[in-house]
PDB file of C-alpha atoms in Angstrom:
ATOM      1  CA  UNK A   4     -10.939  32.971  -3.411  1.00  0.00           C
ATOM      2  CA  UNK A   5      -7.659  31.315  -3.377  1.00  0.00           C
ATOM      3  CA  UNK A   6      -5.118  29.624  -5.923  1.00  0.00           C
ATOM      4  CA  UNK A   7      -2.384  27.182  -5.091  1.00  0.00           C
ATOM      5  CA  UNK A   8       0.129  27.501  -7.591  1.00  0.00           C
ATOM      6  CA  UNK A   9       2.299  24.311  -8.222  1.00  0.00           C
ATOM      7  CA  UNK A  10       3.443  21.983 -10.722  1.00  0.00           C
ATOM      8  CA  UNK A  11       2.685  18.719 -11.938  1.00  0.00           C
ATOM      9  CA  UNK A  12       5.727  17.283  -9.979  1.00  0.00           C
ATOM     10  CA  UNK A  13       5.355  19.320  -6.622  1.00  0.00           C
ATOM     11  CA  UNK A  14       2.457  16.866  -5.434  1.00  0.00           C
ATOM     12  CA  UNK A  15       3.054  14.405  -2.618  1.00  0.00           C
ATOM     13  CA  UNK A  16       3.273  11.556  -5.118  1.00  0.00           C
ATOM     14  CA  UNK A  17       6.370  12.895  -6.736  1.00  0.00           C
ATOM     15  CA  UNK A  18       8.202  14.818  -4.623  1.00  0.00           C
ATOM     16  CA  UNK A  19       8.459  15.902  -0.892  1.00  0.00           C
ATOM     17  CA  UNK A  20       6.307  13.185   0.954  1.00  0.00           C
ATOM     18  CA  UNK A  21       6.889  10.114   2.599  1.00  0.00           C
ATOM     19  CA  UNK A  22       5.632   8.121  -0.329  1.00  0.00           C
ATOM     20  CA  UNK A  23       7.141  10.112  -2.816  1.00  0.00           C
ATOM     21  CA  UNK A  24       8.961   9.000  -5.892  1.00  0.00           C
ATOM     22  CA  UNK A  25      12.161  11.588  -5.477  1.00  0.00           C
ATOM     23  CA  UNK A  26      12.712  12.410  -1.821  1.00  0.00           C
ATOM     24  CA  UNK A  27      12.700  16.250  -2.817  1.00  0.00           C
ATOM     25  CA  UNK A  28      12.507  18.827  -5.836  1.00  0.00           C
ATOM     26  CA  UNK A  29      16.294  19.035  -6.325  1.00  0.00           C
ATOM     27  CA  UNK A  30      16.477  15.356  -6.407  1.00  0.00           C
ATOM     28  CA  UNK A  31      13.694  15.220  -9.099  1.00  0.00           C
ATOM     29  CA  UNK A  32      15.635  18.215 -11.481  1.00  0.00           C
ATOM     30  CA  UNK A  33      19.161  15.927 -11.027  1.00  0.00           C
ATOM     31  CA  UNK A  34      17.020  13.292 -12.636  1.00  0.00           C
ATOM     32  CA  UNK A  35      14.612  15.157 -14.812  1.00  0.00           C
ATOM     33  CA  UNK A  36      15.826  16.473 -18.209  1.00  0.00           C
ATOM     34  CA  UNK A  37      12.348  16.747 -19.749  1.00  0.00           C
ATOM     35  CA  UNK A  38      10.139  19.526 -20.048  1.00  0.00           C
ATOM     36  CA  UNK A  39       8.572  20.223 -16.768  1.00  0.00           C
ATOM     37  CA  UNK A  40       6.899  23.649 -16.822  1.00  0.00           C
ATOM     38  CA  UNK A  41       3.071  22.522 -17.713  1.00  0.00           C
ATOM     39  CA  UNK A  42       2.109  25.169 -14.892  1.00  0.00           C
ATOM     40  CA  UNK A  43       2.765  28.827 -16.749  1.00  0.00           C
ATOM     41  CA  UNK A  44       0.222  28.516 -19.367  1.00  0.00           C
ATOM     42  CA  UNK A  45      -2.515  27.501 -17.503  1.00  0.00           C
ATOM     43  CA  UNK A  46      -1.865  29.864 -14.380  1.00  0.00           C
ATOM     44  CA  UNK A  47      -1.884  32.874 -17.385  1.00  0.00           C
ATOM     45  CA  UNK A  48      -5.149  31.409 -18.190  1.00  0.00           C
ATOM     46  CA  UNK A  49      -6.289  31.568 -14.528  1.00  0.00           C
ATOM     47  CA  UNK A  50      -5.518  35.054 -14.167  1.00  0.00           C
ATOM     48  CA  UNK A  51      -7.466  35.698 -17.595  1.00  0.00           C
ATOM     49  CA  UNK A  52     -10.535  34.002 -15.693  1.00  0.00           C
ATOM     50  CA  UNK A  53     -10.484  36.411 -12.676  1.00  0.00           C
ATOM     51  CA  UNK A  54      -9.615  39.427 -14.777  1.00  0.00           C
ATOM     52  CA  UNK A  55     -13.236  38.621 -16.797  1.00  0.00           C
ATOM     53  CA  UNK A  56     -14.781  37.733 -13.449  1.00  0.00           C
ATOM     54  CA  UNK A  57     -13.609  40.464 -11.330  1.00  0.00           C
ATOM     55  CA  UNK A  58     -12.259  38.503  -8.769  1.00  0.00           C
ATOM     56  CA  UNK A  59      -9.085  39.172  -6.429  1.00  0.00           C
ATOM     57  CA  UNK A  60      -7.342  36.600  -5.225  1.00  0.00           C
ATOM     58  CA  UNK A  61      -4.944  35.075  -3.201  1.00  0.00           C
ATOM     59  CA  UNK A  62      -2.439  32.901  -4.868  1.00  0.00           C
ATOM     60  CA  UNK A  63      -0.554  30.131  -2.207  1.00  0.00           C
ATOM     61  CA  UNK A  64       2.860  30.091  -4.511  1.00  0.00           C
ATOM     62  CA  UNK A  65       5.443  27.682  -4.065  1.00  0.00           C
ATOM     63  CA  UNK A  66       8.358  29.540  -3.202  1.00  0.00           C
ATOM     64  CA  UNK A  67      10.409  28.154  -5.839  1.00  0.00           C
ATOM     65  CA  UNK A  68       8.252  29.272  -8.924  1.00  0.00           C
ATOM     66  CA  UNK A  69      10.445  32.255  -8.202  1.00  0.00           C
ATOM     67  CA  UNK A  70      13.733  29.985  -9.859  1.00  0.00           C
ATOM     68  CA  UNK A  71      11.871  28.177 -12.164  1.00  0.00           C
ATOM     69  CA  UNK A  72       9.491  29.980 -14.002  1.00  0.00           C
ATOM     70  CA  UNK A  73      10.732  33.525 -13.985  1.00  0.00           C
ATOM     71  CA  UNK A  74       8.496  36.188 -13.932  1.00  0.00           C
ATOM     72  CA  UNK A  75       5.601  34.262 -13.329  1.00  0.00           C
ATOM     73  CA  UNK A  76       5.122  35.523  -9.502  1.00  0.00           C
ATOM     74  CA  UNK A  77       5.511  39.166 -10.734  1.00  0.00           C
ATOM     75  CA  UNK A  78       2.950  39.008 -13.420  1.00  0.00           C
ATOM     76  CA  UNK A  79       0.449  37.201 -10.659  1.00  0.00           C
ATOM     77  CA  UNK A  80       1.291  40.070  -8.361  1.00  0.00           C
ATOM     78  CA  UNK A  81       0.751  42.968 -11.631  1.00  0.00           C
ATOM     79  CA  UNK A  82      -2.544  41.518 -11.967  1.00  0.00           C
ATOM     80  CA  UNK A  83      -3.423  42.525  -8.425  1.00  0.00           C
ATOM     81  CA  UNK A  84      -4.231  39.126  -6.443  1.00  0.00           C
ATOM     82  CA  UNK A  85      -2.445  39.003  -2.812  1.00  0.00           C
ATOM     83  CA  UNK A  86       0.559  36.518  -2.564  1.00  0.00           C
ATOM     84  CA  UNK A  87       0.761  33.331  -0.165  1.00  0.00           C
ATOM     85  CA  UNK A  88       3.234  31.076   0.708  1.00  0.00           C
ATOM     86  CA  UNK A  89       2.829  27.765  -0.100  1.00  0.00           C
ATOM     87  CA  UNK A  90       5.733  26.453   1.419  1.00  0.00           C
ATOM     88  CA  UNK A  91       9.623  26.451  -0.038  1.00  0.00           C
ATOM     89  CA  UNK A  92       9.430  23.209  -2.269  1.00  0.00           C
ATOM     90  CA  UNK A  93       5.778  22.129  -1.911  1.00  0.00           C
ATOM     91  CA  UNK A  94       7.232  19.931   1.353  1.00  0.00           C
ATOM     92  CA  UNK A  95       4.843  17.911   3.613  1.00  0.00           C
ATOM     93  CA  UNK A  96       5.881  19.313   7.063  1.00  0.00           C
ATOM     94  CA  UNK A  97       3.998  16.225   8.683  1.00  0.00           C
ATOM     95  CA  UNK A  98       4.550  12.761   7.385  1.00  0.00           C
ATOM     96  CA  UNK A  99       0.745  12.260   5.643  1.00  0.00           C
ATOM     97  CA  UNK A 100       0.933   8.634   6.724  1.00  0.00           C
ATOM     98  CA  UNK A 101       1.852   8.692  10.928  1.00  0.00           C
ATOM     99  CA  UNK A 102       1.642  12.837  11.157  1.00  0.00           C
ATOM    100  CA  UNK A 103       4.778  12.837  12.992  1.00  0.00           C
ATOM    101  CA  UNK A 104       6.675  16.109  11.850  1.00  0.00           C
ATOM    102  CA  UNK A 105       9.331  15.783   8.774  1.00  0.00           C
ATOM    103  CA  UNK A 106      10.957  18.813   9.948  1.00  0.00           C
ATOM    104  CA  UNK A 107      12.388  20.052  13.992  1.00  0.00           C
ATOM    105  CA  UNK A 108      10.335  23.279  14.343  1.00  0.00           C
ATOM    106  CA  UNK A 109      13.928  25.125  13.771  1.00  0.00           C
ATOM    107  CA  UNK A 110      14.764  23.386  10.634  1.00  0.00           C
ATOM    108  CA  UNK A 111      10.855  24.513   9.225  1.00  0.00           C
ATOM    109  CA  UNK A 112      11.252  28.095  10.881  1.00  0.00           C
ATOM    110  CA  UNK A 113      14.108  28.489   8.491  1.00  0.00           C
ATOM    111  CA  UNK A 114      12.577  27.104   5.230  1.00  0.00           C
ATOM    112  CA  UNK A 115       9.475  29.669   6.085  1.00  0.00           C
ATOM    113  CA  UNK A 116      12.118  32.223   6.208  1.00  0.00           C
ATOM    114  CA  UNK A 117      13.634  31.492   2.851  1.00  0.00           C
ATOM    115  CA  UNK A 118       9.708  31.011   1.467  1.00  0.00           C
ATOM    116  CA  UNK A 119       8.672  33.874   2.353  1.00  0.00           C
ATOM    117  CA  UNK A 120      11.767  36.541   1.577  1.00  0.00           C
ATOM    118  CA  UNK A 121      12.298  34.439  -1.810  1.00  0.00           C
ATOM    119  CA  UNK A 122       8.438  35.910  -2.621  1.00  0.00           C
ATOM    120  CA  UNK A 123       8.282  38.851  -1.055  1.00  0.00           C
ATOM    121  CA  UNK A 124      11.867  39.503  -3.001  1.00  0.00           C
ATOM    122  CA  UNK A 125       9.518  38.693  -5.806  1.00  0.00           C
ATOM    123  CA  UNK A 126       6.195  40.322  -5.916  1.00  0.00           C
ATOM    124  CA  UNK A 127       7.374  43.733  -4.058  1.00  0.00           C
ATOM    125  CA  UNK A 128       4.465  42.060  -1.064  1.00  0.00           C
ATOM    126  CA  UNK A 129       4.697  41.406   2.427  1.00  0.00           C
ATOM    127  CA  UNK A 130       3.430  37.837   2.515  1.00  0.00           C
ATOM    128  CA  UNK A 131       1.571  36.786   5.384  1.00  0.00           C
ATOM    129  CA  UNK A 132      -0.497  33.991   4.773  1.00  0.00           C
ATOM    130  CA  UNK A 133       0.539  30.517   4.379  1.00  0.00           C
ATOM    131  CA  UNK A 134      -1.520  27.819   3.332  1.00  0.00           C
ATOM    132  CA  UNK A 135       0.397  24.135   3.710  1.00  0.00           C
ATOM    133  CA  UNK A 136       1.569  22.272   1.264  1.00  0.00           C
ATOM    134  CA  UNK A 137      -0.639  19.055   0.988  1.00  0.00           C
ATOM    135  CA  UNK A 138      -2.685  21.086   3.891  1.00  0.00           C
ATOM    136  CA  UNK A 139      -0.730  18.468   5.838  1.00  0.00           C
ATOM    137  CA  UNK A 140      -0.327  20.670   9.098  1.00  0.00           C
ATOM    138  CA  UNK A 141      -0.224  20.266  12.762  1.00  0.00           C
ATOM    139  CA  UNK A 142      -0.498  22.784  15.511  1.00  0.00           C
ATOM    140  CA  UNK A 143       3.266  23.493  16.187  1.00  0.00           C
ATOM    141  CA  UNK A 144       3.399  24.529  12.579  1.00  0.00           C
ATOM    142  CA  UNK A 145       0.998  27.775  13.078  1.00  0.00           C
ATOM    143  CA  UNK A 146       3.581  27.871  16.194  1.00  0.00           C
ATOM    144  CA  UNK A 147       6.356  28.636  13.645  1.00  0.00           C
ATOM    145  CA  UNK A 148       4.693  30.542  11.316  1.00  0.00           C
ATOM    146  CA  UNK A 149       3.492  32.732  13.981  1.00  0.00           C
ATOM    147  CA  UNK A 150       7.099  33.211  15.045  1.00  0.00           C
ATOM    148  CA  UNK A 151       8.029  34.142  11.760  1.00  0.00           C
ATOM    149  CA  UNK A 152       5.739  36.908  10.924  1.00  0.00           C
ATOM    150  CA  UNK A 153       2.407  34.963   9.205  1.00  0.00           C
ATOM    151  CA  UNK A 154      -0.744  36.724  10.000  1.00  0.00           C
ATOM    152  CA  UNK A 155      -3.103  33.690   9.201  1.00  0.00           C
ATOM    153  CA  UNK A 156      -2.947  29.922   7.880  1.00  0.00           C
ATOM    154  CA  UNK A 157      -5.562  28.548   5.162  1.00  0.00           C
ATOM    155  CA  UNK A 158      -4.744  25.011   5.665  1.00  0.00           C
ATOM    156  CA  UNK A 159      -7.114  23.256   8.431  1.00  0.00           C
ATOM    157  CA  UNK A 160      -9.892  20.841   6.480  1.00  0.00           C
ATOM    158  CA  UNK A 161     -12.323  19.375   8.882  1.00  0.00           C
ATOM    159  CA  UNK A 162     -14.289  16.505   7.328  1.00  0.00           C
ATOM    160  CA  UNK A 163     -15.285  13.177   7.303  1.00  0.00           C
ATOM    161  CA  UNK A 164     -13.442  11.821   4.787  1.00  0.00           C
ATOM    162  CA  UNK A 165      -9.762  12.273   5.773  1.00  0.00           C
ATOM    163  CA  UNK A 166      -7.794  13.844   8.171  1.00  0.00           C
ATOM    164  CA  UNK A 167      -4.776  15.802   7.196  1.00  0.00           C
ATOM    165  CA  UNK A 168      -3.776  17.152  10.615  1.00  0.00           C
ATOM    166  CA  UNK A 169      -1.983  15.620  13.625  1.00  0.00           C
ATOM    167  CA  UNK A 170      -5.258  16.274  16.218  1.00  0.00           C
ATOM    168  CA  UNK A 171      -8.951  15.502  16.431  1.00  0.00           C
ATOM    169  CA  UNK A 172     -10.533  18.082  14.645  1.00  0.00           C
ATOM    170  CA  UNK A 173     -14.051  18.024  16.493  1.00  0.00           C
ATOM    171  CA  UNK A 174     -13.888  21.576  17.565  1.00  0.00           C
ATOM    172  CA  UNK A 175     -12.613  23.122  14.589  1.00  0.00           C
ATOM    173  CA  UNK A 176     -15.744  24.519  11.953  1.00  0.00           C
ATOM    174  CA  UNK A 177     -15.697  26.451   8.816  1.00  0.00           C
ATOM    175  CA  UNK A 178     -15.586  29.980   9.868  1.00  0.00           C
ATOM    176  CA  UNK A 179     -11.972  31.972  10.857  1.00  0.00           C
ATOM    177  CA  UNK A 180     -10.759  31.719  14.238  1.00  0.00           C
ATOM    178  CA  UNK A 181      -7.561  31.950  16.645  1.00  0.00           C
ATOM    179  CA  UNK A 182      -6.170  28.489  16.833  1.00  0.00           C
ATOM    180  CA  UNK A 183      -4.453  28.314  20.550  1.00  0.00           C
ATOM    181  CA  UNK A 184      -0.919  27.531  21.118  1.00  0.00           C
ATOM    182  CA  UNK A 185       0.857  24.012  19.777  1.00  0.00           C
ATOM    183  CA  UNK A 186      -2.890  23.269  18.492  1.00  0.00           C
ATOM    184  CA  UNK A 187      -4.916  24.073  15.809  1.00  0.00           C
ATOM    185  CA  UNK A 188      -8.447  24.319  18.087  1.00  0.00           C
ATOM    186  CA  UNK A 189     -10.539  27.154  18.520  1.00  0.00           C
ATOM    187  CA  UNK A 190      -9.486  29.854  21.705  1.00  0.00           C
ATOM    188  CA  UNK A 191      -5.887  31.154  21.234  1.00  0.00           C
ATOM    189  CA  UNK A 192      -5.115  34.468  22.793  1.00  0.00           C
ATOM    190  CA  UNK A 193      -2.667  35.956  20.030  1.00  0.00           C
ATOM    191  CA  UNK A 194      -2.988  37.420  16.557  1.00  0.00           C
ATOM    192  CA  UNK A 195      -2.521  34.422  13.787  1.00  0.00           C
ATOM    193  CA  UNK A 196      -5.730  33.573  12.059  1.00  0.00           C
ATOM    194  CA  UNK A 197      -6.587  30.788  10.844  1.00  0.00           C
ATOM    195  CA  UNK A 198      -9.032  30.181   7.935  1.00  0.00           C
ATOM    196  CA  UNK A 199     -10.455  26.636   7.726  1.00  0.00           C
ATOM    197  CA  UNK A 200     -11.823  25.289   4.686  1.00  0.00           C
ATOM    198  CA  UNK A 201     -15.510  24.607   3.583  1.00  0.00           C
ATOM    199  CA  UNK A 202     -17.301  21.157   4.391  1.00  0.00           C
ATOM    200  CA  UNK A 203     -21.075  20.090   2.947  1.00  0.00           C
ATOM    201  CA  UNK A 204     -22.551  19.294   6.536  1.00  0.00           C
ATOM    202  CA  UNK A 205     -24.982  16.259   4.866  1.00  0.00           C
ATOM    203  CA  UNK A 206     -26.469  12.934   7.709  1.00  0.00           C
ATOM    204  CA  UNK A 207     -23.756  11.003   6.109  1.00  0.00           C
ATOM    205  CA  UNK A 208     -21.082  13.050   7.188  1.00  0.00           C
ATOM    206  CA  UNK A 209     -19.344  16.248   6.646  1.00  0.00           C
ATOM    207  CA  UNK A 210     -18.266  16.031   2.880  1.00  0.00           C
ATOM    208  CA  UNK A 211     -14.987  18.317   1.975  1.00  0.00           C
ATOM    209  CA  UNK A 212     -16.006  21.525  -0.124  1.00  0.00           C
ATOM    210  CA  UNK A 213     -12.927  23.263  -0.400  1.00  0.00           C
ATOM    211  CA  UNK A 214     -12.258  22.939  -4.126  1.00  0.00           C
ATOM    212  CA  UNK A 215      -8.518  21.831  -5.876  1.00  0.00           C
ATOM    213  CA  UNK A 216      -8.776  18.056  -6.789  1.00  0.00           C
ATOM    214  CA  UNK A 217     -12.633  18.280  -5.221  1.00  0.00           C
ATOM    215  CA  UNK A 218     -14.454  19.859  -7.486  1.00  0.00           C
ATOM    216  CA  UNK A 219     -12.747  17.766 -10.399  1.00  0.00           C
ATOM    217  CA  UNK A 220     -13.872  14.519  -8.490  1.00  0.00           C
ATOM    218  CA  UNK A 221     -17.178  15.293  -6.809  1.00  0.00           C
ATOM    219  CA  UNK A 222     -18.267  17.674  -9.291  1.00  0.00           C
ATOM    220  CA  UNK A 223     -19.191  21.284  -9.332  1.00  0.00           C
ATOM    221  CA  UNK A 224     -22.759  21.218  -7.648  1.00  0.00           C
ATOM    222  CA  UNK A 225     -21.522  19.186  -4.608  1.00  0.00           C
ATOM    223  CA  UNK A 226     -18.904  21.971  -3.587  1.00  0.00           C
ATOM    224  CA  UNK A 227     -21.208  24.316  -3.829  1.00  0.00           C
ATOM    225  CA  UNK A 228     -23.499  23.368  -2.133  1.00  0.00           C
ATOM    226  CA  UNK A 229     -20.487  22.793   0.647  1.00  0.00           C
ATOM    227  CA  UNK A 230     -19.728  26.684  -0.109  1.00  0.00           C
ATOM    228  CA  UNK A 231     -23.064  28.458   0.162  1.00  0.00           C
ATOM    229  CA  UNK A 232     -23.731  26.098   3.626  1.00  0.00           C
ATOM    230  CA  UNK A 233     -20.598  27.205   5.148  1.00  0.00           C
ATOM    231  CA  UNK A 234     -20.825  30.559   3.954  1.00  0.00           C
ATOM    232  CA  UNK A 235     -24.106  30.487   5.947  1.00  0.00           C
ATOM    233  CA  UNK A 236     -22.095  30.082   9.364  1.00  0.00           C
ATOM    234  CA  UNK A 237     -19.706  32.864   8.241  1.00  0.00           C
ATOM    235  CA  UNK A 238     -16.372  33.641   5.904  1.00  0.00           C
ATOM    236  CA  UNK A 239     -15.325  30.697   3.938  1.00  0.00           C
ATOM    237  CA  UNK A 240     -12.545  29.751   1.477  1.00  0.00           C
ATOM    238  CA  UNK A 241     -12.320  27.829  -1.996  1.00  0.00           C
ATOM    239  CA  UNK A 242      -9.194  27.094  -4.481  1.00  0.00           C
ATOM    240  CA  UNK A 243      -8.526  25.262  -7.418  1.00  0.00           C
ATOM    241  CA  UNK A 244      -5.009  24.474  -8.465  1.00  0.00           C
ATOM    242  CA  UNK A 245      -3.811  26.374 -12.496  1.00  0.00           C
ATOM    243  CA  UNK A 246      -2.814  22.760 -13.054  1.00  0.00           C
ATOM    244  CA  UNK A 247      -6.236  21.501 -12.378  1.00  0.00           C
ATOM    245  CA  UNK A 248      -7.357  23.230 -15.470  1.00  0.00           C
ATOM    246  CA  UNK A 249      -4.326  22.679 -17.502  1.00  0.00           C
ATOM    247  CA  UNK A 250      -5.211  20.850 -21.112  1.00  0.00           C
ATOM    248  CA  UNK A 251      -1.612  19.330 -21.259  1.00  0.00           C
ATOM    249  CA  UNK A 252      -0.926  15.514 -20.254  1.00  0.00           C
ATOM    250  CA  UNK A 253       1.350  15.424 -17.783  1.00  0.00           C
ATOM    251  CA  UNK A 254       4.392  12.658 -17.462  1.00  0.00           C
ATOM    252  CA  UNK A 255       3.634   9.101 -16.085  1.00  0.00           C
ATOM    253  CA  UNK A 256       5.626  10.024 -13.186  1.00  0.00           C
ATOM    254  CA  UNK A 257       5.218   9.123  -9.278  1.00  0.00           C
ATOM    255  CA  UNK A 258       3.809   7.258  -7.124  1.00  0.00           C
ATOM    256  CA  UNK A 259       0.377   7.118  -8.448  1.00  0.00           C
ATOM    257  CA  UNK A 260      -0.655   3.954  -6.452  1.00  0.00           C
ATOM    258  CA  UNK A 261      -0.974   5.882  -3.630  1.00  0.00           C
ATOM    259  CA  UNK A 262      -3.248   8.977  -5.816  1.00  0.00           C
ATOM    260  CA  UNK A 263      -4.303   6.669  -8.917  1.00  0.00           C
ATOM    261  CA  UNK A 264      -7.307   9.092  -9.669  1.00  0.00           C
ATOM    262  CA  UNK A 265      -5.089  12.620  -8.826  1.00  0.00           C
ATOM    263  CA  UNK A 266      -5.421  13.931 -12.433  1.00  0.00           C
ATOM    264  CA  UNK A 267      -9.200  12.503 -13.144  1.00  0.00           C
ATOM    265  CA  UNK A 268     -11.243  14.839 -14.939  1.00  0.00           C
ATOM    266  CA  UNK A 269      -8.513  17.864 -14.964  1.00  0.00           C
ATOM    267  CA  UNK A 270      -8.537  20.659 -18.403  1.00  0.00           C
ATOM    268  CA  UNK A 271     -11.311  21.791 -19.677  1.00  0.00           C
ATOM    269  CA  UNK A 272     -14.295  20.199 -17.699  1.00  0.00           C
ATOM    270  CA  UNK A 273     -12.280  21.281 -14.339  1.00  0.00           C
ATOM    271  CA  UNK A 274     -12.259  24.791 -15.870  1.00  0.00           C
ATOM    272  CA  UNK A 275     -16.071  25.163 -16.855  1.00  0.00           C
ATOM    273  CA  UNK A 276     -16.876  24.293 -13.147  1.00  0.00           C
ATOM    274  CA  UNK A 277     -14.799  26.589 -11.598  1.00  0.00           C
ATOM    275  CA  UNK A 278     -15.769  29.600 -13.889  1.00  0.00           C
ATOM    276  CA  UNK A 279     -19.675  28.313 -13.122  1.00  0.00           C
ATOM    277  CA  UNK A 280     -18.662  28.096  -9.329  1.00  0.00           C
ATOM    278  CA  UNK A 281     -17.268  31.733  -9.611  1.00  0.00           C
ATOM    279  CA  UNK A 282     -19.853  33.136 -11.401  1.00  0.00           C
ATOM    280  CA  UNK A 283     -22.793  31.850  -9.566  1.00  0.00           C
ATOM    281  CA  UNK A 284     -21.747  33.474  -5.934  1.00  0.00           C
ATOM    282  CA  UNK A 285     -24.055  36.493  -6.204  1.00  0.00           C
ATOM    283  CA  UNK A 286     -23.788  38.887  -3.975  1.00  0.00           C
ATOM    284  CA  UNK A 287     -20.775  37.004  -2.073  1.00  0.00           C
ATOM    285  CA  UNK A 288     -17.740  39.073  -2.123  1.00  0.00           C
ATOM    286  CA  UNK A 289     -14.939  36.972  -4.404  1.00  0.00           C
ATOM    287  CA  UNK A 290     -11.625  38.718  -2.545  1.00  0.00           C
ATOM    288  CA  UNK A 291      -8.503  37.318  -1.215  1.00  0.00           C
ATOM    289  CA  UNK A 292      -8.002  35.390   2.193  1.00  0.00           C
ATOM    290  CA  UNK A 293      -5.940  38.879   3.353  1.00  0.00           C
ATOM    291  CA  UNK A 294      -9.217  41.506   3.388  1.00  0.00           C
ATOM    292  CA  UNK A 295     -11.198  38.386   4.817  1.00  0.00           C
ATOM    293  CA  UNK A 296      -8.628  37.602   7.761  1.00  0.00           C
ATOM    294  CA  UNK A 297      -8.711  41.789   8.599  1.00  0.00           C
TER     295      UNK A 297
END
């Protein structure tokens, strides 16, 4: 069980893409003089979820939640639930569109190094799993996190609907494995793990399972069903975004040719499925990616 906690204005079509409306997150708060937090109230209600459901988590943070909501990292980490990184500023190290890097692999080594001391500094945790922001990755990234101290990546989606990688993914499958160096395939001789995310395995194709915007567009049943078949081959993963569930409107802001359906179905629909998803595993452990990867 994971969370990706970000705001409204971290996603690709507002900030820190190629496509992007602002270039960045500092260029968007020199411009923005609105209210922007619509991510603390629904991440408190997230945490109220798991507390009824009994579920420990790990929650992929952007880094700078630290400087913008404060306190909200601590109270996630009081609660109990494990504590990613999800990057400094929610940045796509990989352009989405040619998946040629944004970033040299010593300009990203050093934004991982701020990420991660900026939440450790935080929660009182050694953080060491990453999931990408976007899950735009490529295989010199796990490179770099493994240089800077990550045990294991959640970011690797094989499916058949999009690729968000810069390799084939043909040998990659649902279940945890070593990816080997400057590639995320199967085989690596070293000690980063990385934990791929679910796929529905149908004669059409392998349909994506691993929750977030998913579940709100495919609906609850088809995830599942993506879940409980990967969980079949072995350990498996599945997030949802606080925002995803959040009741608020957010600002007509972004790029949203590029994602015109991104918020479809988010609030309170979003939230029934995921508390029927959660509730229905049985006698599958709910625990964070941390105990899994061990």
């Amino acid at each position: 069980m994971s969370v990706d906690v970000e705001d409204w204005y971290h996603v690709p079509a507002v900030t820190g893409s190629s496509f992007s409306e602002f270039e960045n997150v500092h260029e968007f708060f020199a411009y923005w003089d609105e209210e922007y937090d619509y991510l603390t109230e629904p991440t408190h209600r997230t945490l109220e979820i798991l507390d009824e459901l009994g579920v420990r988590a790990t929650f992929f943070v952007v880094a700078d939640v630290v400087d913008n909501y404060p306190g909200l990292v601590e109270t996630i980490a009081d609660h109990g639930h494990e504590i990613g990184c999800h990057g400094l500023h929610h940045e796509c190290v990989i352009n989405p569109d040619t998946k040629e890097p944004r970033f040299t692999p010593e300009e990203y080594r050093e934004i991982l190094r701020t990420a991660k001391a900026k939440l450790e500094d935080a929660s009182g945790q050694e953080v060491v799993g990453f999931r990408a922001p976007g899950a735009y990755i490529g295989g010199w990234v796990i490179d770099v996190l493994d240089d800077v101290g990550f045990e294991y990546d959640s970011s690797v989606a094989r499916n058949s609907l999009y690729n968000k990688t810069d390799q084939d993914l043909d040998a990659v499958g649902t279940t945890p494995y070593t990816p080997k160096e400057n590639a995320l395939d199967p085989g690596g001789d070293r000690d980063i793990i990385e934990l791929p995310w679910p796929y529905w395995d149908t004669p059409f194709g392998k349909i994506p399972a691993g929750g977030g915007p998913l579940i709100r567009l495919f609906g609850r049943r088809i995830v599942q069903r993506g879940i409980e078949q990967s969980l079949a081959r072995g350990d498996s993963v599945f997030y949802f975004h606080p925002i995803d569930i959040a009741r608020a409107d957010f600002p007509n802001v972004g790029n949203m040719t590029r994602r015109p359906a991104y918020w479809l179905f988010k609030g309170e629909r979003t939230e029934k499925r995921v508390r029927t998803l959660l509730s229905s595993m049985g006698d599958n452990v709910l625990t964070d990616c941390q105990t899994i990867c061990k």
